[in-house]
Coordinates of C-alpha atoms in Angstrom, one line a residue:
Chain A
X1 CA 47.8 -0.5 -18.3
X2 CA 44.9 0.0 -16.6
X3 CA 41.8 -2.5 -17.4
X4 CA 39.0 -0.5 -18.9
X5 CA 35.3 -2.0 -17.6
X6 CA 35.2 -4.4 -21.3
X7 CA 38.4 -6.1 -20.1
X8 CA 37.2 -6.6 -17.0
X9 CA 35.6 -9.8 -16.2
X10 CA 32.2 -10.7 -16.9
X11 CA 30.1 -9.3 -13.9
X12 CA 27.1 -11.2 -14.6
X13 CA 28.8 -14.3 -14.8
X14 CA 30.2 -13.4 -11.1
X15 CA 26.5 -12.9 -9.8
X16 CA 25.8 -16.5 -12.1
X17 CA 29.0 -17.9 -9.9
X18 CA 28.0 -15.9 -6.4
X19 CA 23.5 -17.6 -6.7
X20 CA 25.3 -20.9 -7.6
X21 CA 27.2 -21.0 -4.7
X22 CA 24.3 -19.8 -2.5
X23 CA 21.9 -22.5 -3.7
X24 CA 24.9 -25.0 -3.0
X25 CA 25.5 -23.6 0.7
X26 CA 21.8 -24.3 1.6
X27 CA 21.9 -27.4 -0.1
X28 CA 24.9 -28.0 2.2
X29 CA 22.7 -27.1 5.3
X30 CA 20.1 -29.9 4.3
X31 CA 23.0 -32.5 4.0
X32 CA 24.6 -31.9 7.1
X33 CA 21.8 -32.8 8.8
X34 CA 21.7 -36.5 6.5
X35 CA 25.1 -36.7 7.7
X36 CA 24.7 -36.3 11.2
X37 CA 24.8 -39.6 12.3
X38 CA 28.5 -40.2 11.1
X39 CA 30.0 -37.2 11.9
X40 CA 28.8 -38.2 15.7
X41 CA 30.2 -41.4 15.2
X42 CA 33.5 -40.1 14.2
X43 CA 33.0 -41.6 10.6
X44 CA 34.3 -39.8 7.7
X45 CA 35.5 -42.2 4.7
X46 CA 32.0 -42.4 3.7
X47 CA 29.9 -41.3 0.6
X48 CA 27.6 -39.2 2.4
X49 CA 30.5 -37.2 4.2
X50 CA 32.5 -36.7 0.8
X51 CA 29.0 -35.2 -0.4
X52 CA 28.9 -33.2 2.1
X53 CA 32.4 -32.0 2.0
X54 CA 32.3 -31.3 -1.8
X55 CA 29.1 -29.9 -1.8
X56 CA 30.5 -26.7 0.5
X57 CA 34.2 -27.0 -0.8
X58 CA 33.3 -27.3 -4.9
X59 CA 30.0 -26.1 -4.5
X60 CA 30.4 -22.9 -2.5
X61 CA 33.4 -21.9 -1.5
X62 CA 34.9 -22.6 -4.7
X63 CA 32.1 -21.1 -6.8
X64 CA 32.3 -17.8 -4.8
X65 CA 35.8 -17.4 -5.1
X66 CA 36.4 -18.4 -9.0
X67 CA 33.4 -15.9 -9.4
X68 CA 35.0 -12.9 -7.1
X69 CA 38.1 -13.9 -8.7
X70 CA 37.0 -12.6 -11.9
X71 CA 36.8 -9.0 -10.8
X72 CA 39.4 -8.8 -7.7
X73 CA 42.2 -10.3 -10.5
X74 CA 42.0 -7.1 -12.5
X75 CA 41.7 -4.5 -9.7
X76 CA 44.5 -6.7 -7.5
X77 CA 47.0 -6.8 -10.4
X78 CA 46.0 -4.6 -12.9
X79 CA 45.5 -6.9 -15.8
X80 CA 42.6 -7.7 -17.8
X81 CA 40.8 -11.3 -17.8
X82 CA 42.2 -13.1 -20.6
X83 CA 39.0 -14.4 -22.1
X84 CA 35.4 -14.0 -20.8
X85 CA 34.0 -16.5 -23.1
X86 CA 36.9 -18.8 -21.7
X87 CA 34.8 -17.6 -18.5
X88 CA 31.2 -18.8 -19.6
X89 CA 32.9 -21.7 -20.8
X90 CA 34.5 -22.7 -17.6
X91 CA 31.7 -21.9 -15.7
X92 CA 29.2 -24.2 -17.4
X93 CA 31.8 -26.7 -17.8
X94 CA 32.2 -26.5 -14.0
X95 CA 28.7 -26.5 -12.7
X96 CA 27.8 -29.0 -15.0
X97 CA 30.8 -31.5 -13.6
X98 CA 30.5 -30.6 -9.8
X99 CA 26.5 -31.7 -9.9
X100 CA 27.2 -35.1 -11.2
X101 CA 30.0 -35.7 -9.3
X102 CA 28.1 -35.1 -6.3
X103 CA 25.6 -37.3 -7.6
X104 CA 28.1 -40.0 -8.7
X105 CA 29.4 -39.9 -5.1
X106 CA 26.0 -39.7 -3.6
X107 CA 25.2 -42.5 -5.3
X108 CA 28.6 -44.4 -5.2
X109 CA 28.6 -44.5 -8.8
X110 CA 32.0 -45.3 -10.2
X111 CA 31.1 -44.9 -13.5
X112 CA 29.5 -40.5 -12.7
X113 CA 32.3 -40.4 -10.5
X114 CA 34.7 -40.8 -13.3
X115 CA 33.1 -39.2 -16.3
X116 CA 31.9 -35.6 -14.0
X117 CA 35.3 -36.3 -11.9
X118 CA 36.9 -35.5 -15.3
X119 CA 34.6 -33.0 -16.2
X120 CA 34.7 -30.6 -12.8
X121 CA 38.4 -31.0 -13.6
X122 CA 38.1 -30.0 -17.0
X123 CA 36.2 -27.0 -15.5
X124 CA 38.8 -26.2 -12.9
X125 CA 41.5 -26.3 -15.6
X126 CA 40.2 -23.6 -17.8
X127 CA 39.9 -21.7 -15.0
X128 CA 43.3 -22.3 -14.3
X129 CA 44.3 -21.4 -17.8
X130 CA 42.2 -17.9 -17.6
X131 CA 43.9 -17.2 -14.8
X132 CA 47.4 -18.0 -15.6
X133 CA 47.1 -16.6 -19.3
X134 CA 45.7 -13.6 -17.3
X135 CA 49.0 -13.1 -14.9
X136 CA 50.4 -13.3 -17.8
X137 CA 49.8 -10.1 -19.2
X138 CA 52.0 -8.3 -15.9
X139 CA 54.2 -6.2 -17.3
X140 CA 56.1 -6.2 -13.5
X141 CA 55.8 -9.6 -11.3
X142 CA 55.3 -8.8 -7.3
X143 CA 54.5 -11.3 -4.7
X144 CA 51.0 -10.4 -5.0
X145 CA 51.4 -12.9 -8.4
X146 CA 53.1 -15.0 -7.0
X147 CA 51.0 -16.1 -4.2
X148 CA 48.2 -16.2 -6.7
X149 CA 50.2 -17.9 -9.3
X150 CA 51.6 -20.5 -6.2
X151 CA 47.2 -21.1 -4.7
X152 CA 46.6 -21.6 -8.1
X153 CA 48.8 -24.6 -9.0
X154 CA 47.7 -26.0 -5.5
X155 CA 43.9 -25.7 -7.0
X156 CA 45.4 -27.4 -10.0
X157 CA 47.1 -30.1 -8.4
X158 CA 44.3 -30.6 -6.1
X159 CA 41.5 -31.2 -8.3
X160 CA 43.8 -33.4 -10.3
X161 CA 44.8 -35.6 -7.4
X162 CA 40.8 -35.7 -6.8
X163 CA 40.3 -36.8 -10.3
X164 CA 43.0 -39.2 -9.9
X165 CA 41.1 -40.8 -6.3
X166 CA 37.9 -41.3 -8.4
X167 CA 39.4 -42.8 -11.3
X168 CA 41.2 -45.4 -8.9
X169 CA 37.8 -45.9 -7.6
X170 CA 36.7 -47.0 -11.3
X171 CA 40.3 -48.4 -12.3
X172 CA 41.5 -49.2 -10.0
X173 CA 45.2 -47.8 -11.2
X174 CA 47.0 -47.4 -8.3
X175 CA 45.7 -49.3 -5.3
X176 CA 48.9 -48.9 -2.9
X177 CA 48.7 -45.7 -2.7
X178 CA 45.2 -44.2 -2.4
X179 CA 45.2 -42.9 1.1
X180 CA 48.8 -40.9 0.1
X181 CA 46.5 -39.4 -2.7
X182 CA 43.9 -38.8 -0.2
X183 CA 46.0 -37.1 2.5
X184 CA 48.1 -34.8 -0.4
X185 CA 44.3 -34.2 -2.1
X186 CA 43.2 -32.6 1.2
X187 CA 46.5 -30.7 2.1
X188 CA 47.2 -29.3 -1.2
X189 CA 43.3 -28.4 -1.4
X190 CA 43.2 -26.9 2.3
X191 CA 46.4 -25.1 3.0
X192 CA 48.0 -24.7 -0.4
X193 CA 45.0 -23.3 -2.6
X194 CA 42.2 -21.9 -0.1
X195 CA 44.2 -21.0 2.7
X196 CA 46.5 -19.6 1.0
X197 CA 44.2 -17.9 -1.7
X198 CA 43.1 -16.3 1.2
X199 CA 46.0 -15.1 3.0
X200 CA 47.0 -13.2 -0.5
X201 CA 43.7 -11.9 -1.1
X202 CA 43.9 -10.5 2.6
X203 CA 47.3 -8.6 1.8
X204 CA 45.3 -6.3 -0.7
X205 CA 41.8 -6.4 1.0
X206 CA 42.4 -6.2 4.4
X207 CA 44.1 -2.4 4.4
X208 CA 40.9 -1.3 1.8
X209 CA 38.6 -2.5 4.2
X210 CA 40.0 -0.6 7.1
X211 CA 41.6 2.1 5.4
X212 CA 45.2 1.7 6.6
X213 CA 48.7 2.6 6.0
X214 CA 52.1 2.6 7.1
X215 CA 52.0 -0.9 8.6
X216 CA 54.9 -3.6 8.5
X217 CA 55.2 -6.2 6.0
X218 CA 58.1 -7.9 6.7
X219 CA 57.0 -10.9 7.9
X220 CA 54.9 -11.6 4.2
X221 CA 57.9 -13.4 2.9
X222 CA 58.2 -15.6 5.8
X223 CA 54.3 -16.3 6.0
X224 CA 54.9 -17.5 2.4
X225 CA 57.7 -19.8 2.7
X226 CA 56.5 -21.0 5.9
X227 CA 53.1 -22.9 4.0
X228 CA 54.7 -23.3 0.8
X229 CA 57.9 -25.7 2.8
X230 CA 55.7 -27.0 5.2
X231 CA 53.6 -28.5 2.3
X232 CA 56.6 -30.1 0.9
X233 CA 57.9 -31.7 3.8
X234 CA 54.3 -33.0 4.7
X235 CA 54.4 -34.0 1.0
X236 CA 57.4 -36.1 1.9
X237 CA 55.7 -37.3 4.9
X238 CA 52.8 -38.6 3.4
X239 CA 55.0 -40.9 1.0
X240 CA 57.5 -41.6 3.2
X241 CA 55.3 -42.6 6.0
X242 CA 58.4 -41.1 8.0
X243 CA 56.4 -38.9 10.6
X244 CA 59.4 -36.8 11.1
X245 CA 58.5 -34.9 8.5
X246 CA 55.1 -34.5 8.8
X247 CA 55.7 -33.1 11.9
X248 CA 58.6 -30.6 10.4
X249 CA 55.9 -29.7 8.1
X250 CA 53.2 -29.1 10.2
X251 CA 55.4 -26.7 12.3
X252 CA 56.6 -24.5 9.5
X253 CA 52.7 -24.2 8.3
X254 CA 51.9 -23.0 12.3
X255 CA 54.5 -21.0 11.8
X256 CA 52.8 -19.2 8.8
X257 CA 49.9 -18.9 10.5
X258 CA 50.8 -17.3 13.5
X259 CA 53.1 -14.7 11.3
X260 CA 49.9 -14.2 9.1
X261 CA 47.9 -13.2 12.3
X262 CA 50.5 -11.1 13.5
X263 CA 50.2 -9.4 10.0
X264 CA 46.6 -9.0 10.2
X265 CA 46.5 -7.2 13.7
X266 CA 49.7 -5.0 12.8
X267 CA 47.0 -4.3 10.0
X268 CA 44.3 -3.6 12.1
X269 CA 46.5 -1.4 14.5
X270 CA 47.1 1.7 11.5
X271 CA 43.7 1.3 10.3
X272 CA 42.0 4.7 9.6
X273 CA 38.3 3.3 9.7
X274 CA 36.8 4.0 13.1
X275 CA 34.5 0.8 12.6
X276 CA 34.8 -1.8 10.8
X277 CA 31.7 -3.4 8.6
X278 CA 30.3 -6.9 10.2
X279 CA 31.4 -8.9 7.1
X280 CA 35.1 -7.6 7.2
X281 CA 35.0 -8.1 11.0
X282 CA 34.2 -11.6 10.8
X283 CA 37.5 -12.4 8.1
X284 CA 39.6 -10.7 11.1
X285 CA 38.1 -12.8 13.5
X286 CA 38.6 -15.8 11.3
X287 CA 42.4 -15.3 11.4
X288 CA 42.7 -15.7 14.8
X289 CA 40.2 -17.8 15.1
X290 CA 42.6 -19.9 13.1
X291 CA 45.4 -19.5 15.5
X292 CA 42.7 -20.5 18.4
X293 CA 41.8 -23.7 16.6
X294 CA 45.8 -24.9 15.7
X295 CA 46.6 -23.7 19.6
X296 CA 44.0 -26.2 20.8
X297 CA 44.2 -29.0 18.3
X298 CA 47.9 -29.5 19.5
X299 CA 47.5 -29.6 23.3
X300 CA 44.3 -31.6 22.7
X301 CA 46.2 -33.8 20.5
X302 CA 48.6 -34.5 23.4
X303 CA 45.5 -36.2 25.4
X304 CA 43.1 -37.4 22.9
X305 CA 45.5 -38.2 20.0
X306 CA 43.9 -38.9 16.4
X307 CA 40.3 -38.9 17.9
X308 CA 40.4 -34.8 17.8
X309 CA 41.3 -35.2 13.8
X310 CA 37.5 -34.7 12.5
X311 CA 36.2 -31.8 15.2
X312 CA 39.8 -29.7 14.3
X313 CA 38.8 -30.4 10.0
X314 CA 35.4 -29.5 10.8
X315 CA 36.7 -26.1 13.0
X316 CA 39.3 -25.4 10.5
X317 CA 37.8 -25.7 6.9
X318 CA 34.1 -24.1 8.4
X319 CA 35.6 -21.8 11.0
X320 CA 39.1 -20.1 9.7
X321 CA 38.1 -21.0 5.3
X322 CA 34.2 -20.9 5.9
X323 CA 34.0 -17.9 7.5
X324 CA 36.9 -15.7 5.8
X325 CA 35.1 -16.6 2.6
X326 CA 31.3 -16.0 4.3
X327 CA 32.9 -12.6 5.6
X328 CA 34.6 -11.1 2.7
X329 CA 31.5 -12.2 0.3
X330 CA 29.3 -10.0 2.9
X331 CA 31.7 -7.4 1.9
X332 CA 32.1 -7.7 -1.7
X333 CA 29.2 -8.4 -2.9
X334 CA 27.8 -5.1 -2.1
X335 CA 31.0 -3.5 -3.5
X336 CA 30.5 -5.3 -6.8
X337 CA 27.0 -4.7 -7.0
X338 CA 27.5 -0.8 -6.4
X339 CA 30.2 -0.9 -8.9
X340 CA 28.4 -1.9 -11.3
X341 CA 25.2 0.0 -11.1
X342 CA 26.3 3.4 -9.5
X343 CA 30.2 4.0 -10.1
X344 CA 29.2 5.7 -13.4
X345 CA 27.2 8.6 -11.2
X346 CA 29.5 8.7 -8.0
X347 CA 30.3 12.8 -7.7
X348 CA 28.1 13.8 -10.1
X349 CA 24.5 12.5 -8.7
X350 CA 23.3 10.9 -5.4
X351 CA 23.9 8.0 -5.1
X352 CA 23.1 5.4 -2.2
X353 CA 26.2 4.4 -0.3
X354 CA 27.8 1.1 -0.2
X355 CA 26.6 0.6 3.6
X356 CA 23.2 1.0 2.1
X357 CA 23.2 -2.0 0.1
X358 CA 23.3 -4.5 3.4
X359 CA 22.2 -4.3 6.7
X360 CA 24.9 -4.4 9.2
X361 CA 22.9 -5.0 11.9
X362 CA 20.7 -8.1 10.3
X363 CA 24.1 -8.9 9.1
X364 CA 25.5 -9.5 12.5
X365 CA 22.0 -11.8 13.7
X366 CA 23.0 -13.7 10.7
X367 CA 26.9 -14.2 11.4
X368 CA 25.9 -14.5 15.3
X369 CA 23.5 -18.2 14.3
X370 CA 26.2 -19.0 12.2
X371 CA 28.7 -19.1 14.6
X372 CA 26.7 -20.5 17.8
X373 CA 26.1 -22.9 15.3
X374 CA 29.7 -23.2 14.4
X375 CA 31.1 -23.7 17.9
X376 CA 28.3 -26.4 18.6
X377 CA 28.7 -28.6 15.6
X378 CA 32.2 -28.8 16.4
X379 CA 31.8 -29.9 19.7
X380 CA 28.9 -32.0 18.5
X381 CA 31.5 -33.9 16.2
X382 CA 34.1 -34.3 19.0
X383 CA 31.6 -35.3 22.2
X384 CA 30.0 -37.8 19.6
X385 CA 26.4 -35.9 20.9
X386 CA 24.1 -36.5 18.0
X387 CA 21.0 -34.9 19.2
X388 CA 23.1 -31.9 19.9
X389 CA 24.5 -31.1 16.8
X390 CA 20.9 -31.7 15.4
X391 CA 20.2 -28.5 17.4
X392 CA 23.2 -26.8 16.7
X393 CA 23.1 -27.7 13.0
X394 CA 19.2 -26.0 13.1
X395 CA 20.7 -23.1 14.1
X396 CA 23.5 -22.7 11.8
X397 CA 21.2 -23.3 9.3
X398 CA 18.9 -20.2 10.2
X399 CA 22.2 -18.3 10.1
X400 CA 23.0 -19.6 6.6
X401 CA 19.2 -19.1 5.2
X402 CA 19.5 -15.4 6.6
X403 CA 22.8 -14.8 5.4
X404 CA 21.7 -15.9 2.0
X405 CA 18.9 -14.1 2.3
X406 CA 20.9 -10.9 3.0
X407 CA 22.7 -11.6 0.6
X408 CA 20.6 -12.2 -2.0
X409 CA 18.3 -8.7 -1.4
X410 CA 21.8 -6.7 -2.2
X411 CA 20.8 -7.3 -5.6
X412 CA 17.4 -5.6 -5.0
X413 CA 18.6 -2.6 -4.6
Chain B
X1 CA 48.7 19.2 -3.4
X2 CA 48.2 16.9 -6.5
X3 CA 48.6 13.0 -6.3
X4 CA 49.2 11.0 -9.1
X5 CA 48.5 7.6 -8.3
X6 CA 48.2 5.7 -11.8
X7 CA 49.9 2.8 -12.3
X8 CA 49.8 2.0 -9.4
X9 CA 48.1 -1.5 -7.7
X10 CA 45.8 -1.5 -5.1
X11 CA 46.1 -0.8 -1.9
X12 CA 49.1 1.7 -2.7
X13 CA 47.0 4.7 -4.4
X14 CA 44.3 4.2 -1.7
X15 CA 47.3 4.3 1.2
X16 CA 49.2 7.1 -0.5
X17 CA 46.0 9.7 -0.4
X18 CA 45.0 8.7 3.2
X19 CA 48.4 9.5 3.9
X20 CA 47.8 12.8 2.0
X21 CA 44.7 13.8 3.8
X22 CA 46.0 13.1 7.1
X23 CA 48.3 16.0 6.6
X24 CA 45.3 18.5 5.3
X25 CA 44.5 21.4 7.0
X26 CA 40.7 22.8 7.0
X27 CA 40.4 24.6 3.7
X28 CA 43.2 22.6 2.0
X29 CA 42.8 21.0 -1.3
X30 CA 43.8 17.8 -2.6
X31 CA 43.3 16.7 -6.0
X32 CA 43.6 12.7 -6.6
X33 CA 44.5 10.8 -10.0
X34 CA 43.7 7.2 -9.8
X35 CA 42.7 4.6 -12.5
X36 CA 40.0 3.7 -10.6
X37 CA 37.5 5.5 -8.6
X38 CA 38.3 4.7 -4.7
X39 CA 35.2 3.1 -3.6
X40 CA 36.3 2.9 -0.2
X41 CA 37.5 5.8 0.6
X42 CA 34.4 8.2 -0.2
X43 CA 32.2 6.2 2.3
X44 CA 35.0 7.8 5.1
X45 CA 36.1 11.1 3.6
X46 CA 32.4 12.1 4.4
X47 CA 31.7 11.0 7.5
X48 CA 35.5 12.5 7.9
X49 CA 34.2 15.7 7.2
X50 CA 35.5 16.3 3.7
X51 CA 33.7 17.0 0.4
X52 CA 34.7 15.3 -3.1
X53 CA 34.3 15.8 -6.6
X54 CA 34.8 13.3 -9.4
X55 CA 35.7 14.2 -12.6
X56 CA 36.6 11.8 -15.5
X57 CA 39.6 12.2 -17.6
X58 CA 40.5 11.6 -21.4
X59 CA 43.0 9.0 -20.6
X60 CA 40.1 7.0 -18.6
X61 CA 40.5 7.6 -15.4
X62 CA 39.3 9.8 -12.3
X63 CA 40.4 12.9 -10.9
X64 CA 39.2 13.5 -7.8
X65 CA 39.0 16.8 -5.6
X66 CA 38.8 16.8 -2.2
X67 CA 38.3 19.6 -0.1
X68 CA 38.8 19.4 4.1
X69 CA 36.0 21.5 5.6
X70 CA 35.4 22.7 8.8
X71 CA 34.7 21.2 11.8

């Protein structure tokens, strides 16, 4: 039953994934500042915002966790990776199709668009297919599976519905209903695979992290079926144009939310760990970060209506995802690295600690630029102040070279 | 006391031994059997003032031994 290190998956193809999505997050750092000039006018439908967008969504955040994915599936579930050639495979595939998608869209090409559209989805799909051939293998389904099995349909669907907006760029197939594509591509993308990919991942990492037991869980069902109905009914919305339902929908995914953060500090209340490591920290913060950033999106909604849309995307997908994701990387990295070189001689030799391999304290001068930095391009976007979120952007750009630098000199060790 | 925590997924072996050790007295042994090695845990049980020893089994995985010293 339990996955010997062969079956595991391929750890240098995770370090392959982790560099990858590095390289993409400073890329990301240079483009922001390209994009400036729209996001402070409030403009979003444009090529250089998709860039930027997919260069931090494909290009790092979903690098990192198809990478980390590789070794938290086994030790989360207990099964081995069904194929780490699939793996190479995949990850070529991928790379490949996310670099000239990004230059098809860069470049407005229809014609990249469509064939590395299809290709990045390609990529995506056998990752889907590892994965679910992987789940597979559980000799006892728990909800653990199933909220993996549930993100990763999302991920399916979402990259398919992204496949299907550039196509209609060079088909134009279905002109009537591009923005419903558009709206479902970001939701199911957002909430039901990285949110929620997320949120399970937390269930098993969160009490390792702090070392706690004998907490409640008896809200996880409800956290569940809170997002997953509350993307249906926004689902309807969206096609319906009936706004009841977007609002029912958006209410039952608050709901989830709130639950989830309410999970999280009954979490942190039995933990054992007397402090917690900076990286860690910062996925805790996150979460209710995420409840800060819903709480003041609706009453600002109430005054400002639609004009808050972009500042709340830009809080929610770099503030509550970005900095889960930046957080628990911070953690695991280490943990994966130290796995691999010293679990062999844990006991028997000395060996350095985990807390060894990364500074906490650099840590937290890196997490500390990258959130001034946070908070200002966010209010940047919203005040329309262009010059400021030049400055703001410069600073969460030192954080992000830092952090990748940090990160980066684990593998020094 | 002996824990036999195979089979079992992650976080439940780690939660069952802290449970364990929280009811140790100074002296006391506790001998751990987990698939995997608890990476988290022996960063704490140190600065928590207990000693471990790993050993590795036929069957692949760990047995660990962990004593509660003084102070």
């Amino acid at each position: 039953m339990n996955p010997s290190p062969s079956t595991m998956g391929d750890i240098k193809l995770t370090y392959r994934f982790i560099l990858l999505g590095i390289f993409s997050f400073m890329i990301f750092n240079l483009l922001f500042f390209q994009g400036t000039y729209h996001l402070a006018q409030g403009i979003y439908r444009v090529n250089d915002i998709w860039v930027l967008v997919h260069t931090f969504i494909l290009g790092f955040l979903m690098m990192v966790v198809m990478g980390v994915m590789y070794q938290l599936i086994p030790v989360a579930l207990l099964v081995s990776i069904y194929s780490n050639r699939l793996s190479k495979i995949q990850f070529w595939t991928y790379a490949v199709g996310v670099i000239g998608l990004l230059v098809g869209l860069w470049t407005v090409n229809t014609t990249w668009m469509a064939f590395f559209g299809t290709l990045t989805f390609t990529g995506v799909l056998l990752f889907v297919l590892n994965m679910l051939l992987s789940v597979k293998k559980l000799i006892q389904w728990n909800a653990m599976a199933l909220i993996i099995v549930t993100a990763i349909f999302y991920l399916f669907n979402t990259v398919l519905f992204g496949l299907l907006l550039v196509l209609n760029y060079r088909f134009a197939w279905f002109p009537n209903i591009h923005d419903q594509l558009l709206y479902t591509h970001i939701l199911f993308g957002i909430v039901g695979w990285l949110s929620s990919i997320i949120i399970g991942f937390s269930y098993k990492m969160a009490p390792m992290f702090s070392l706690a037991h004998g907490y409640s869980e008896k809200f996880s069902k409800w956290i569940y079926s809170g997002i997953q109905l509350g993307i249906i009914l926004l689902v309807v919305g969206i096609f319906s144009h009936i706004p009841f339902f977007n609002w029912i929908g958006a209410l039952f995914i608050v709901i989830g939310f709130v639950l989830f953060s309410y999970q999280m500090s009954e979490i942190m209340k039995h933990k054992m760990k007397s402090t917690l490591d900076i990286g860690f920290q910062v996925a805790v913060y996150a979460v209710y970060g995420s409840l800060f950033i819903i709480g003041l999106a609706i009453i600002l909604y109430m005054f400002l209506g639609m004009s808050i849309l972009l500042p709340f995307a830009y809080f929610f997908i770099m503030g509550w995802i970005g900095f889960s994701i930046l957080g628990y990387l911070y953690k695991i990295v280490p943990f994966l690295y130290w796995t691999d070189k010293y679990s062999d001689k844990v006991g028997k030799e000395p060996v350095p600690m985990l807390k060894d391999l990364v500074s906490e304290k650099k840590g937290k001068i890196a997490f500390s630029l990258l959130f001034i930095g946070l908070i200002g391009n966010g209010l940047g976007i919203g005040l329309h102040f262009i010059s400021f979120i030049w400055l703001s952007n410069t600073i969460y750009t030192l954080g992000a070279v830092y952090y990748g630098y940090l990160i980066l000199r684990v593998f020094k060790a | 006391m002996r824990l036999d925590n195979r089979g079992l997924q992650p976080p439940e072996p780690m939660q069952r031994t802290l449970k364990a050790l929280e009811e140790m007295n100074i002296g006391d042994k506790l001998t751990i059997i987990n698939d995997r090695k608890p990476m988290f845990l022996f960063e704490e049980l140190e600065q928590k003032g207990y000693s471990y020893e790993v050993n590795s089994r036929e069957d692949g995985a760990f047995e660990i031994i962990i004593i509660k010293k003084e102070g």
